[in-house]
Short mmCIF file of C-alpha atoms in Angstrom, two decimals:
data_model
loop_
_atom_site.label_atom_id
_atom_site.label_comp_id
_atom_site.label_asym_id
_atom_site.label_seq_id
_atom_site.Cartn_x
_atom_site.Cartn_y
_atom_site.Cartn_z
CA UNK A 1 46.92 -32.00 -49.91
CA UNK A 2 44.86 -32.85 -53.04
CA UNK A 3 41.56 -31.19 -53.61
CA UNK A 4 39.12 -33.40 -52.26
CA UNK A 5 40.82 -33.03 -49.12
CA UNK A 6 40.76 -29.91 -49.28
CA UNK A 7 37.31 -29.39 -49.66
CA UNK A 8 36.27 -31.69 -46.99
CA UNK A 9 38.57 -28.97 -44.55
CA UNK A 10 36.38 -26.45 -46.02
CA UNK A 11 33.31 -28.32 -44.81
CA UNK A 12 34.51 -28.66 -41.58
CA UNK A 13 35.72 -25.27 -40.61
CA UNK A 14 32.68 -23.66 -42.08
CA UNK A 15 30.52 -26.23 -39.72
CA UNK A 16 32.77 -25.45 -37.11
CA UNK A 17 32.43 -22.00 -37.15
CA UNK A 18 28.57 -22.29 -37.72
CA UNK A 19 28.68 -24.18 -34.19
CA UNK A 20 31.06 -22.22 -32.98
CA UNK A 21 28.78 -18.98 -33.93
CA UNK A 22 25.78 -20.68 -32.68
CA UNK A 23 26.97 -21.65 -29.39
CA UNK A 24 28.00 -18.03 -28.46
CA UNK A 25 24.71 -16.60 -29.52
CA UNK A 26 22.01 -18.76 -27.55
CA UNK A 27 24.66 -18.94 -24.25
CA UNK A 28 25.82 -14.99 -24.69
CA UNK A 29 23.26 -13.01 -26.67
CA UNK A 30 20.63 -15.12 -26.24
CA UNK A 31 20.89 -15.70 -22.49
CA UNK A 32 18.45 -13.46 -20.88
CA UNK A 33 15.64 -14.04 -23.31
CA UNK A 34 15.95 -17.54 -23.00
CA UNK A 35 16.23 -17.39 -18.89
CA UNK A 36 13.05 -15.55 -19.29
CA UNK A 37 10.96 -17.86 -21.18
CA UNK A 38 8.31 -19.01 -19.36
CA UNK A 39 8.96 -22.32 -21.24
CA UNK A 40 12.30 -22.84 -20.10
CA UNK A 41 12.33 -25.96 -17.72
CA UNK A 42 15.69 -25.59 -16.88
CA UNK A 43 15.33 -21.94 -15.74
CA UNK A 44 12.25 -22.80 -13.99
CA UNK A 45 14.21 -25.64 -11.78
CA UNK A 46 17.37 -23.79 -11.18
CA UNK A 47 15.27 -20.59 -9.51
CA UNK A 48 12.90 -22.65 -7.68
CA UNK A 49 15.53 -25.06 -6.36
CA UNK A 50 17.39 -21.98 -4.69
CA UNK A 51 16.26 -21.51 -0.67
CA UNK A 52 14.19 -18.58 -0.30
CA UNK A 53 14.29 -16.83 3.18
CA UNK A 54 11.31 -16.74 4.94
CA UNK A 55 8.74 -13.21 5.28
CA UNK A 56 8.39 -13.24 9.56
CA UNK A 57 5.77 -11.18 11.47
CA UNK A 58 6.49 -10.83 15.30
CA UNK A 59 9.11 -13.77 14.74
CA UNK A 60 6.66 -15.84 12.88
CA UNK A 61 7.00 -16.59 9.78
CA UNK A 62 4.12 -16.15 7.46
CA UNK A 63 5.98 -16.98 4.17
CA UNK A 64 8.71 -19.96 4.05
CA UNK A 65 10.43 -22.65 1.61
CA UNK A 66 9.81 -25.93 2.40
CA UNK A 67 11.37 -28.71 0.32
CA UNK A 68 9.48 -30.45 -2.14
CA UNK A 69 9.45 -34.01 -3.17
CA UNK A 70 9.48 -32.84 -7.19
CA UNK A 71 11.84 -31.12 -9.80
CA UNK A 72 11.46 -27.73 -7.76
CA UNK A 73 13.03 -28.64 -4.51
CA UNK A 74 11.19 -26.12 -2.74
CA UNK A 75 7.40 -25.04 -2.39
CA UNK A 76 6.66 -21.81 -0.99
CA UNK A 77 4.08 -21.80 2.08
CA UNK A 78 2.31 -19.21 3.22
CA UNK A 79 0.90 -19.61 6.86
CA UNK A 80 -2.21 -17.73 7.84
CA UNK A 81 -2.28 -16.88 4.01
CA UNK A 82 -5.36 -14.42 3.18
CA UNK A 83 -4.64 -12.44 5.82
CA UNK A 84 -0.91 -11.34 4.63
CA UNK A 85 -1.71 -12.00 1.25
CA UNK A 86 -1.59 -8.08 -0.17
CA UNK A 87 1.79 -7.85 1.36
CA UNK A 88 3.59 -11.17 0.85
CA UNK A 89 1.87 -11.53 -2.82
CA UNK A 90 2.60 -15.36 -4.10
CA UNK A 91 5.46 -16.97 -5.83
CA UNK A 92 4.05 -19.12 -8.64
CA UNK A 93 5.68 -22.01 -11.19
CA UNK A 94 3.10 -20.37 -13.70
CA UNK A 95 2.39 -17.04 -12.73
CA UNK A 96 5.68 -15.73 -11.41
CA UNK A 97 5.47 -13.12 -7.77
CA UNK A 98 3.93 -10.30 -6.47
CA UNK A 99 3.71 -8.48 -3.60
CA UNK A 100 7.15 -8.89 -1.11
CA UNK A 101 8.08 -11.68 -3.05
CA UNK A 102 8.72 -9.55 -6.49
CA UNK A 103 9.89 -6.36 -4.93
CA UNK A 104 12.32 -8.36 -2.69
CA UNK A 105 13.14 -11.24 -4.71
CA UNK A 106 17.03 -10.60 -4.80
CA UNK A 107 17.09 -10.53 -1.10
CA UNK A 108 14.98 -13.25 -0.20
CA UNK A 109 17.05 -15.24 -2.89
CA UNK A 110 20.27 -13.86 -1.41
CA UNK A 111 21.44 -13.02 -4.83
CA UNK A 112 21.30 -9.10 -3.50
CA UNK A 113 24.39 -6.76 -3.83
CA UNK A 114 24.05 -6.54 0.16
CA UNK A 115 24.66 -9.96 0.54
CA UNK A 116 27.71 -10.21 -1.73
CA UNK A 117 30.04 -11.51 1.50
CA UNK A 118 27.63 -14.22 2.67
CA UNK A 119 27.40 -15.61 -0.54
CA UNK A 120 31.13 -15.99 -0.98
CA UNK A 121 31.35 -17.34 2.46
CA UNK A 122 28.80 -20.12 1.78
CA UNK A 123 30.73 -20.61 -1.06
CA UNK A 124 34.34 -20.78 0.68
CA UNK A 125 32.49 -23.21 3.52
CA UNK A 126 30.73 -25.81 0.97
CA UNK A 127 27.32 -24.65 2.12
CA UNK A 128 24.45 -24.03 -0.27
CA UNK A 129 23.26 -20.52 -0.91
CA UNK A 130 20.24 -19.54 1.47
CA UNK A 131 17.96 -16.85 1.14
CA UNK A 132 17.82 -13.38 3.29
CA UNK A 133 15.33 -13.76 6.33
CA UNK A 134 13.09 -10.35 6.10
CA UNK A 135 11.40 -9.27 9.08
CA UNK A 136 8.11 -6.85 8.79
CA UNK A 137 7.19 -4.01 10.76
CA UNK A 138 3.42 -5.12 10.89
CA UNK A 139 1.98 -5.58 14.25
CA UNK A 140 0.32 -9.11 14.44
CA UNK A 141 -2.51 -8.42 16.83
CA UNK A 142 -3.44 -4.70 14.78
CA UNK A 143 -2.96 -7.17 11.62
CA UNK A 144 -5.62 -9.86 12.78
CA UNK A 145 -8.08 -6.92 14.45
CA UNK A 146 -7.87 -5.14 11.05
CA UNK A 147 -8.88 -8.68 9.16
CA UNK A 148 -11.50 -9.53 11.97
CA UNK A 149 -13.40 -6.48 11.82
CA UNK A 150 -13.52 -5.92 7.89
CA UNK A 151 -14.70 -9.82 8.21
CA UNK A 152 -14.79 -10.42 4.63
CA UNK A 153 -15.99 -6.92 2.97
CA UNK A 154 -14.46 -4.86 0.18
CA UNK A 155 -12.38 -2.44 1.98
CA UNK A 156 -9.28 -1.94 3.58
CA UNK A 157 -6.76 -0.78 6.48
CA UNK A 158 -3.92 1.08 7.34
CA UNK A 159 -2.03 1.61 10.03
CA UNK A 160 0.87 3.50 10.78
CA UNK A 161 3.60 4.26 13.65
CA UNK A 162 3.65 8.13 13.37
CA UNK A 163 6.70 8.84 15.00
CA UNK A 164 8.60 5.84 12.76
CA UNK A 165 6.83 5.65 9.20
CA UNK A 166 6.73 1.41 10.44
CA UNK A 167 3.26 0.21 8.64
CA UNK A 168 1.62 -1.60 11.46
CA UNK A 169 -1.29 -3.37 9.66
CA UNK A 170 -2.10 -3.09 5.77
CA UNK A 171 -5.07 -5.37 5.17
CA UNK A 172 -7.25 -5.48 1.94
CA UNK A 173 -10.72 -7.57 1.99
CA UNK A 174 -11.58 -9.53 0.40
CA UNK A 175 -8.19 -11.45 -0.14
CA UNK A 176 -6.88 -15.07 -1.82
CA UNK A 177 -5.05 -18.01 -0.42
CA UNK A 178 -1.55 -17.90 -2.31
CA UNK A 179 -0.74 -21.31 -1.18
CA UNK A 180 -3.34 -22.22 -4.34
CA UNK A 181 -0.87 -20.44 -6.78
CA UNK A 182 2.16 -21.43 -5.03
CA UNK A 183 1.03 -24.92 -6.06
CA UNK A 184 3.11 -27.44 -8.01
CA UNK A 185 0.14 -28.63 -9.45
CA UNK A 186 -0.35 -27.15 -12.66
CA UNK A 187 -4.15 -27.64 -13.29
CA UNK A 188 -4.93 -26.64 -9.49
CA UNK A 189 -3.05 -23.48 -9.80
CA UNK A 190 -4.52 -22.74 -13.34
CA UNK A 191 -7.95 -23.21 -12.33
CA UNK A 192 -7.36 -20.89 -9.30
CA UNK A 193 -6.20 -17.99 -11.03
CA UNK A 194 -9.13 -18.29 -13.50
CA UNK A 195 -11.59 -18.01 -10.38
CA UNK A 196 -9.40 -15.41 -8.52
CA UNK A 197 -9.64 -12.93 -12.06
CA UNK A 198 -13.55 -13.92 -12.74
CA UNK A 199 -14.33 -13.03 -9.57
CA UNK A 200 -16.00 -9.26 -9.16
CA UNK A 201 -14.74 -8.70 -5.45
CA UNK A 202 -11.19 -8.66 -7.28
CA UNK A 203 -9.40 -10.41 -4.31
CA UNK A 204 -5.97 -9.89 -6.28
CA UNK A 205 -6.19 -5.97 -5.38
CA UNK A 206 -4.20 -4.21 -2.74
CA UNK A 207 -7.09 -1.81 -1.80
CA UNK A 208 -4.98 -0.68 0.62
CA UNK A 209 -2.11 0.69 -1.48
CA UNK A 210 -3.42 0.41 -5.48
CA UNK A 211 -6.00 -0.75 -7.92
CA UNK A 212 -8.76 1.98 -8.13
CA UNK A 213 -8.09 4.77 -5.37
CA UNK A 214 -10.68 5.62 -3.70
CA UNK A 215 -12.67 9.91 -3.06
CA UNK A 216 -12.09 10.33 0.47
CA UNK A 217 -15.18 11.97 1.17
CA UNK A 218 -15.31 14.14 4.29
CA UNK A 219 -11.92 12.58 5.31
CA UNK A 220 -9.71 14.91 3.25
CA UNK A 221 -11.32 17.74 5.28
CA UNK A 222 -8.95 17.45 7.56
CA UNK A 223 -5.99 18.46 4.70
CA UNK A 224 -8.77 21.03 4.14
CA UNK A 225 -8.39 22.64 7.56
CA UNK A 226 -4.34 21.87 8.07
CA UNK A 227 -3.77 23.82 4.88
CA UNK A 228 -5.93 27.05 5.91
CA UNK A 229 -3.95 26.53 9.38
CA UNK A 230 -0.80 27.11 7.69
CA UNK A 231 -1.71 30.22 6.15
CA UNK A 232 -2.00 31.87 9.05
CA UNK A 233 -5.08 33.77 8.35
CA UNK A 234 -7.35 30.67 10.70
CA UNK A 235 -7.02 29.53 14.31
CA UNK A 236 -9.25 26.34 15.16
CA UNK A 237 -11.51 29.23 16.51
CA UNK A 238 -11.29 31.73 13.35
CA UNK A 239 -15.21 31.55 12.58
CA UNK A 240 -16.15 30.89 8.64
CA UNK A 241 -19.11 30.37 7.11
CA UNK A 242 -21.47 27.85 7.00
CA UNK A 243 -25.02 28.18 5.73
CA UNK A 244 -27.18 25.33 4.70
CA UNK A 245 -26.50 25.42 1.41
CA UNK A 246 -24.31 26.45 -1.17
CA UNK A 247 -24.69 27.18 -4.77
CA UNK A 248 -21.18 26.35 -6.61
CA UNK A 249 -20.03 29.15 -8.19
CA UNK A 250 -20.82 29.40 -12.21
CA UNK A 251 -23.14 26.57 -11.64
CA UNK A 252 -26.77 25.94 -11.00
CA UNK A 253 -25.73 23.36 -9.00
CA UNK A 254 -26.60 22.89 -4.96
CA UNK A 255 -24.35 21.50 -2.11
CA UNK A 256 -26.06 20.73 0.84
CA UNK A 257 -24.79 20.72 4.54
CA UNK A 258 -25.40 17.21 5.43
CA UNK A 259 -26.27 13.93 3.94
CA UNK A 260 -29.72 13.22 3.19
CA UNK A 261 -30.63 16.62 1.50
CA UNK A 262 -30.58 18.51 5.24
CA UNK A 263 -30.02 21.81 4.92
CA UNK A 264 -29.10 23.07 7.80
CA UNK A 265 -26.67 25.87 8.68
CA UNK A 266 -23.67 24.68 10.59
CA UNK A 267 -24.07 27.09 13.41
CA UNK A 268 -26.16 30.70 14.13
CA UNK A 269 -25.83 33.22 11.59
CA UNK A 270 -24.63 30.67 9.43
CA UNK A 271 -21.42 30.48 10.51
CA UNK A 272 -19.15 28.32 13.07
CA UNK A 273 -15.61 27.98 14.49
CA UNK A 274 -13.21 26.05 12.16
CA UNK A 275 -13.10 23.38 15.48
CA UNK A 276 -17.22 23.00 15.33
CA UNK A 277 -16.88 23.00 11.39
CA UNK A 278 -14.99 19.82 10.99
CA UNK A 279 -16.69 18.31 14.68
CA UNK A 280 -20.18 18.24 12.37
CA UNK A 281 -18.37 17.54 9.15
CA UNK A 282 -20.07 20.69 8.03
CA UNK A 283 -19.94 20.65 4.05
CA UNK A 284 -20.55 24.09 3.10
CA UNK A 285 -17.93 25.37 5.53
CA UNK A 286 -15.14 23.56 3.94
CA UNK A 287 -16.18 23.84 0.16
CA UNK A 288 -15.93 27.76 0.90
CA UNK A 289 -12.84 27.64 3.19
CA UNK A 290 -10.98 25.52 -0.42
CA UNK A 291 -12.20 28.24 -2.86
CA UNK A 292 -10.67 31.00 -0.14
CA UNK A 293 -7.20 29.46 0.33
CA UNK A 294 -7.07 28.51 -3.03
CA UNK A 295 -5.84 25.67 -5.04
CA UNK A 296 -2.12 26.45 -5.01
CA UNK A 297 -2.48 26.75 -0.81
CA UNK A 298 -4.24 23.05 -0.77
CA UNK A 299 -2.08 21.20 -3.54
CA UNK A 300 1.11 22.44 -1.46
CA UNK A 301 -0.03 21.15 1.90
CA UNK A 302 -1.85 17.86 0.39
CA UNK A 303 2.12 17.02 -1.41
CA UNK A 304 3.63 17.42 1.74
CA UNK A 305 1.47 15.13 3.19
CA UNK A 306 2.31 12.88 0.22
CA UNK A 307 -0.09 13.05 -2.67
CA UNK A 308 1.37 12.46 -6.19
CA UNK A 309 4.52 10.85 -4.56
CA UNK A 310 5.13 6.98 -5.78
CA UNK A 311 6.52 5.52 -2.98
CA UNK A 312 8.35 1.94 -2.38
CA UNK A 313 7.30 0.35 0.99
CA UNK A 314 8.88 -1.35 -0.52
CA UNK A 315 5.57 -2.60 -2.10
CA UNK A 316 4.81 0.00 -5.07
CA UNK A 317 1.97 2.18 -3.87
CA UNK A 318 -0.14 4.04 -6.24
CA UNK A 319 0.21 8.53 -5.86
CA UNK A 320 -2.85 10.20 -4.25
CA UNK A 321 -4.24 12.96 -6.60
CA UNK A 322 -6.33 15.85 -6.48
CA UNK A 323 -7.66 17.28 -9.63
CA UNK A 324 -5.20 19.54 -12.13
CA UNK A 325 -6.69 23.45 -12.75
CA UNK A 326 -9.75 23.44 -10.74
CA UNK A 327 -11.98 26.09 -11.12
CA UNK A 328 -13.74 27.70 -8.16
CA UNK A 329 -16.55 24.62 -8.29
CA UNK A 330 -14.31 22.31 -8.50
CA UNK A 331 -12.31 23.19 -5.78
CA UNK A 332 -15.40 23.93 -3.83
CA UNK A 333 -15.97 19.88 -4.35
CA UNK A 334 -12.53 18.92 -3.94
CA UNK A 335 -12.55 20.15 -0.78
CA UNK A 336 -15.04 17.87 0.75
CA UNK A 337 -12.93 15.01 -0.60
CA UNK A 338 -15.26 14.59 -4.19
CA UNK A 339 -14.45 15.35 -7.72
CA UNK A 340 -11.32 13.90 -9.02
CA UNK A 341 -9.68 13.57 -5.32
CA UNK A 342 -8.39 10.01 -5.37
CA UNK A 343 -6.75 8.46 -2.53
CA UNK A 344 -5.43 5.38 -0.89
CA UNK A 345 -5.73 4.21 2.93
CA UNK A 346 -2.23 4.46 3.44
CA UNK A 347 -2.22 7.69 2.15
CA UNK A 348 -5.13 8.79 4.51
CA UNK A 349 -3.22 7.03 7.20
CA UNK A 350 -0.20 9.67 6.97
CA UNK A 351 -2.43 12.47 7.00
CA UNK A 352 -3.65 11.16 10.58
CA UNK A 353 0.15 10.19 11.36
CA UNK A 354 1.22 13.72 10.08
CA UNK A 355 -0.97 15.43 12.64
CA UNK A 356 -0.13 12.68 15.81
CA UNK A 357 3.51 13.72 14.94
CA UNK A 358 3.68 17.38 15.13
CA UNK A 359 3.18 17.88 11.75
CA UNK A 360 5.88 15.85 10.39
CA UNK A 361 4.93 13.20 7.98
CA UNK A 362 7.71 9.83 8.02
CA UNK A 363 7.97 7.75 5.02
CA UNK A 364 6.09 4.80 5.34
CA UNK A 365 8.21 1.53 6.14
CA UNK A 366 7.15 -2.21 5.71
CA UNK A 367 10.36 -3.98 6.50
CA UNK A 368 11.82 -3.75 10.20
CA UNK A 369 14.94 -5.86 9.35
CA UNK A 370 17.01 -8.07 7.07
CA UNK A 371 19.25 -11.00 8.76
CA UNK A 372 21.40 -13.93 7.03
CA UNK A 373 20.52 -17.89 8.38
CA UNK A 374 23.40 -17.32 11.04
CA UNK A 375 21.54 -13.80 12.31
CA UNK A 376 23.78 -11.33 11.16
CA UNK A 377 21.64 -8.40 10.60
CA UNK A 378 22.20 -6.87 7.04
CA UNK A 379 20.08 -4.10 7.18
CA UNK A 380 17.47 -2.13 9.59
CA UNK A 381 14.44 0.24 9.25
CA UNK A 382 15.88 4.02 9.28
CA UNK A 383 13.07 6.51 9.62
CA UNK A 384 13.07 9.11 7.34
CA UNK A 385 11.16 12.30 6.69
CA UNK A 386 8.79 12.76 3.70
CA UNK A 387 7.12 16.25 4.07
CA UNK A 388 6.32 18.67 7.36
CA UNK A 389 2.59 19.69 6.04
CA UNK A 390 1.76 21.33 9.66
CA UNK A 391 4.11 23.68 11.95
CA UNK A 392 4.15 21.90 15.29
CA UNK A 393 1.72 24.42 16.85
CA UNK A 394 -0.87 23.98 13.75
CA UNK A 395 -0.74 20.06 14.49
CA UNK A 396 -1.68 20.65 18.30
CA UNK A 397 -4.73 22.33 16.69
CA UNK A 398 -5.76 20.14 14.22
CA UNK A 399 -5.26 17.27 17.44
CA UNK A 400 -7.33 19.57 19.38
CA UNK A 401 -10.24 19.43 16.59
CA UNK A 402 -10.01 15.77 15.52
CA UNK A 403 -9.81 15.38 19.63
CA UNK A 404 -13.66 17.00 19.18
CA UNK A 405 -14.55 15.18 16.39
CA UNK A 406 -14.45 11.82 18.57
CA UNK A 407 -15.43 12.94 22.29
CA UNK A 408 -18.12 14.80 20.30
CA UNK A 409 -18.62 14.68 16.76
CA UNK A 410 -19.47 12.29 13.99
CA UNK A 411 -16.59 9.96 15.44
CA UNK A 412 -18.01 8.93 18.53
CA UNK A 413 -17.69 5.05 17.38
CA UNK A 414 -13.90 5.29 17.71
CA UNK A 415 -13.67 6.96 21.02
CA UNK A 416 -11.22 4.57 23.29
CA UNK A 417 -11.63 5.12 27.61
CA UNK A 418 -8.57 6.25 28.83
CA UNK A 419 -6.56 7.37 25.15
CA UNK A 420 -6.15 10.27 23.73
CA UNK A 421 -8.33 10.12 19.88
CA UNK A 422 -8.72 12.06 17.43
CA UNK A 423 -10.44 11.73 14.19
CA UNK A 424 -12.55 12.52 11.31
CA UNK A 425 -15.13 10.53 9.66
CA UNK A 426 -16.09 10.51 5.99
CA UNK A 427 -18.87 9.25 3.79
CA UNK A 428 -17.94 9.27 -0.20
CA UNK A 429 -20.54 9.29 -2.79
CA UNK A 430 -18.95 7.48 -6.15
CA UNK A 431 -21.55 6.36 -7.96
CA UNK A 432 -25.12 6.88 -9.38
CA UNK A 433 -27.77 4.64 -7.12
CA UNK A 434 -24.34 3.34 -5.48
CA UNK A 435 -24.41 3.70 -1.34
CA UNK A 436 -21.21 5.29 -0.33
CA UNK A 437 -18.31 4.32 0.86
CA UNK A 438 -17.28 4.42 4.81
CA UNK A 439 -14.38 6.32 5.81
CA UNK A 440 -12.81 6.80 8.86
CA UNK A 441 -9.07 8.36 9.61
CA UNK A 442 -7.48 9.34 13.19
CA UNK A 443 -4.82 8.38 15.44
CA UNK A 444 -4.61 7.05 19.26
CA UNK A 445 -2.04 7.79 21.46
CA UNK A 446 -0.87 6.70 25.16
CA UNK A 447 2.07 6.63 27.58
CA UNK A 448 4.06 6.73 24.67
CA UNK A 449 2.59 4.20 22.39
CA UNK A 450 0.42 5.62 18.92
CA UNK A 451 -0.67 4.45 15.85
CA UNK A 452 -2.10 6.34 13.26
CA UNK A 453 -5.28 4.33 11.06
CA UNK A 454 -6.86 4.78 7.77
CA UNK A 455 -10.52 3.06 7.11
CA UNK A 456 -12.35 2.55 4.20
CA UNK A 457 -15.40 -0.08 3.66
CA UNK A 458 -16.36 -0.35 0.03
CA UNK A 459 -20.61 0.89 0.15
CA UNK A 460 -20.34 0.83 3.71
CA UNK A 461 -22.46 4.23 3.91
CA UNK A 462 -21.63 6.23 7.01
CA UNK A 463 -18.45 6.61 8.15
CA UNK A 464 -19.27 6.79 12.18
CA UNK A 465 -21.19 3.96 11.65
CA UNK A 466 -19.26 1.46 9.57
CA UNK A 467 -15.52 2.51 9.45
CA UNK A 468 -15.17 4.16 13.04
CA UNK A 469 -15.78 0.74 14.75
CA UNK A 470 -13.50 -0.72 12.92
CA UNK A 471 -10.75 2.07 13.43
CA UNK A 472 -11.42 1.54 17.04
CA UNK A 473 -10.16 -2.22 16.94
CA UNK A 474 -7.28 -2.06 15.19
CA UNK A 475 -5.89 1.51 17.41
CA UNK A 476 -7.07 -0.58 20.43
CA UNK A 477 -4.84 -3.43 18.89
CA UNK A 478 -2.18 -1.55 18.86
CA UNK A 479 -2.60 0.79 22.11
CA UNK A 480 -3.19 -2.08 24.47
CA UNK A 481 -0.20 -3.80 22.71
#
């Protein structure tokens, strides 16, 4: 071979191995970054051309794939939308998923581990891949009495089965329509996601389960009074103080009993029964009753109820906190739910499910089932226990006092004829010339049926005014069935 030859060999194998090189890099190394790019076309098509199982509701289905007349194959529907919104999230060309639709992706694409065999068996058969079918545990009527009532405020609702851990209505107000950002149409979806983040009401928050947790005003009394059960020192009739007001200790500051600057004493001689403390919501009771069981006494019964856990509904909801090293004022404040106690509704909603269960909390659930296109069931909702905050004979006393709180209390609102309700109000102060927001948190049960609920209405000032209504639909919802 003579040299020029040779040389032009030289060329080639070097470009051939430059190609070579190249080729394994953007299809090996490369591969996830480029699948990732949001510029990629190709990714884009192939993921949105894949059936996606539907999201169902009582056998409904509130999120499906219906094919599309474009590139994509399939658009994603969502059908009543707002309403499920803060559960199903959306599943955008632009802006990705959220919600159900992220944190179950690989099932509702079928490409999950658990649905290995049904993917080869579509595959042996010639049939196209299809998506999982996941059914919810939520409770359609307690769903649509939760969105009625809140009728467009900030705020939110909760419900749980106590005896399951099943979430029976999660509802945040106000919400978005994620058939807008589901969209094919590129401007129309860009120009709804510019109005859904300018707008104040933030619409894109799960109120319910994230974004900025909320102080549970007098509401977390009732974690107040299950933790000095289980020291054994109270009784629902052990008496404690209660004058009119109270000066925090090391402070020149002044708590008063009631709202509106009352001071009145909670009962004669300043004092009252534990029971007629938390009936009149009783403020100075319960910020002396924290600083005598003591921080360690409250933290331990408040994490067994679930605070500072991250749990996966599967939907990612935000820990419940107290405060870390409280000093005797702090805790004092703490204890009627101010201060750095942060909550969600769910988490208020397993405090009321805690006590309706004889003192066992159950880790909240959000999907009943999981079933192929030909109804083979790959998976079902397994209750499991979280935490036991209350002995069984504590719970019967803290049922007994939220019991009062409704037939005569500050909860009166909620009270259902015929059902067993118990409950506790609250009314949180959070900010300077701000009106408070409206708590309420109880549980109904009947014949066998209960449901445990969690209210909050964003400046909806008192809690037996505002949030107790609104409690009353959605247990009623769910009681009546």
């Amino acid at each position: 071979m003579n040299k020029p030859l040779r040389h032009v060999w030289l060329v080639v194998g070097v470009l051939f191995m430059l190609l070579f090189t190249s080729t394994t890099y953007f299809q090996v190394i490369a591969q996830d970054r480029l699948n990732d790019n949001a510029n990629n076309r190709r990714t884009q098509y192939s993921e949105f051309g894949r059936h996606r199982g539907a999201i169902v509701v009582d056998g409904t289905a509130i999120a499906t794939s219906v094919e599309s007349d474009d590139n994509y194959r399939y658009l994603r529907t969502y059908d009543p939308g707002a309403m499920y919104a803060p559960v199903t999230g959306y599943y955008s060309v632009i802006y990705g998923y959220t919600g159900l639709e992220r944190s179950l992706n690989d099932t509702l694409t079928g490409s999950a581990d658990s649905l290995f065999y049904h993917r080869i068996a579509d595959i042996l058969s010639g049939r196209d891949g299809q998506g999982a079918t996941v059914e919810l545990t939520l409770d359609a009527a307690a769903q649509q009495a939760a969105w009625d009532a809140l009728d467009g405020r900030r705020g939110a609702v909760a419900a749980i089965d106590p005896s399951t851990g099943a979430v029976l209505a999660l509802v945040s107000s106000p919400s978005f329509d994620p058939n807008e950002l589901a969209s094919h149409e590129g401007g129309s979806v860009q120009e709804a996601w510019a109005a859904l983040n300018d707008d104040p009401d933030r619409p894109l928050t799960n109120r319910a389960i994230a974004g900025d947790l909320y102080p549970p005003g007098s509401a977390f009394k009732l974690v107040v009074a299950a933790a000095a059960l289980e020291t054994g020192d109270y009784t629902a009739e052990t008496e404690i103080p209660g004058p009119g007001t109270f000066t925090l200790p090391n402070s020149s500051s002044v708590m008063n009993n009631f709202s509106g600057g009352r001071q009145d004493p909670c009962g004669p001689g300043d004092a009252s029964s534990l029971a007629e403390a938390l009936r009149q919501s009783c403020n100075t009771s319960f910020a002396q009753l924290g600083i005598a069981i003591g921080e360690e006494q409250l933290r331990s019964t408040a994490e067994e109820f679930g605070f500072g856990q991250r749990l996966e509904i599967p939907l990612s909801v935000t820990p419940s906190t107290l405060g870390e090293d409280l000093d005797d004022a702090q805790l004092a404040t703490s204890s009627i739910g101010q201060f750095e106690t942060r909550v969600t509704p769910l988490q208020m909603a397993m405090v009321a499910a805690g006590v309706a269960n004889d003192g066992v909390v159950m880790q909240p659930q959000l999907v009943q089932s999981v079933h192929t296109a030909d109804l083979a069931t790959v998976s079902e909702l397994t209750p499991q226990e979280l935490g036991q905050p209350l002995t069984a004979a504590n719970a019967a006393q803290m049922r007994q006092m939220m019991v009062g709180v409704v037939e005569d209390g500050t909860g009166t609102a909620a009270a259902i004829e015929g059902v067993e309700v118990g409950g506790k109000t609250g009314t949180a102060q959070w900010g300077e010339g701000r009106d408070p927001h409206s708590w309420f948190v109880g549980y109904a049960k009947v014949d066998g049926r209960q449901v445990a609920v969690a209210v909050v209405v964003e400046e909806g000032g008192y809690g037996s005014r505002t949030a107790a209504p609104i409690a009353q639909d959605v247990m009623e919802a769910v009681i009546r069935g």
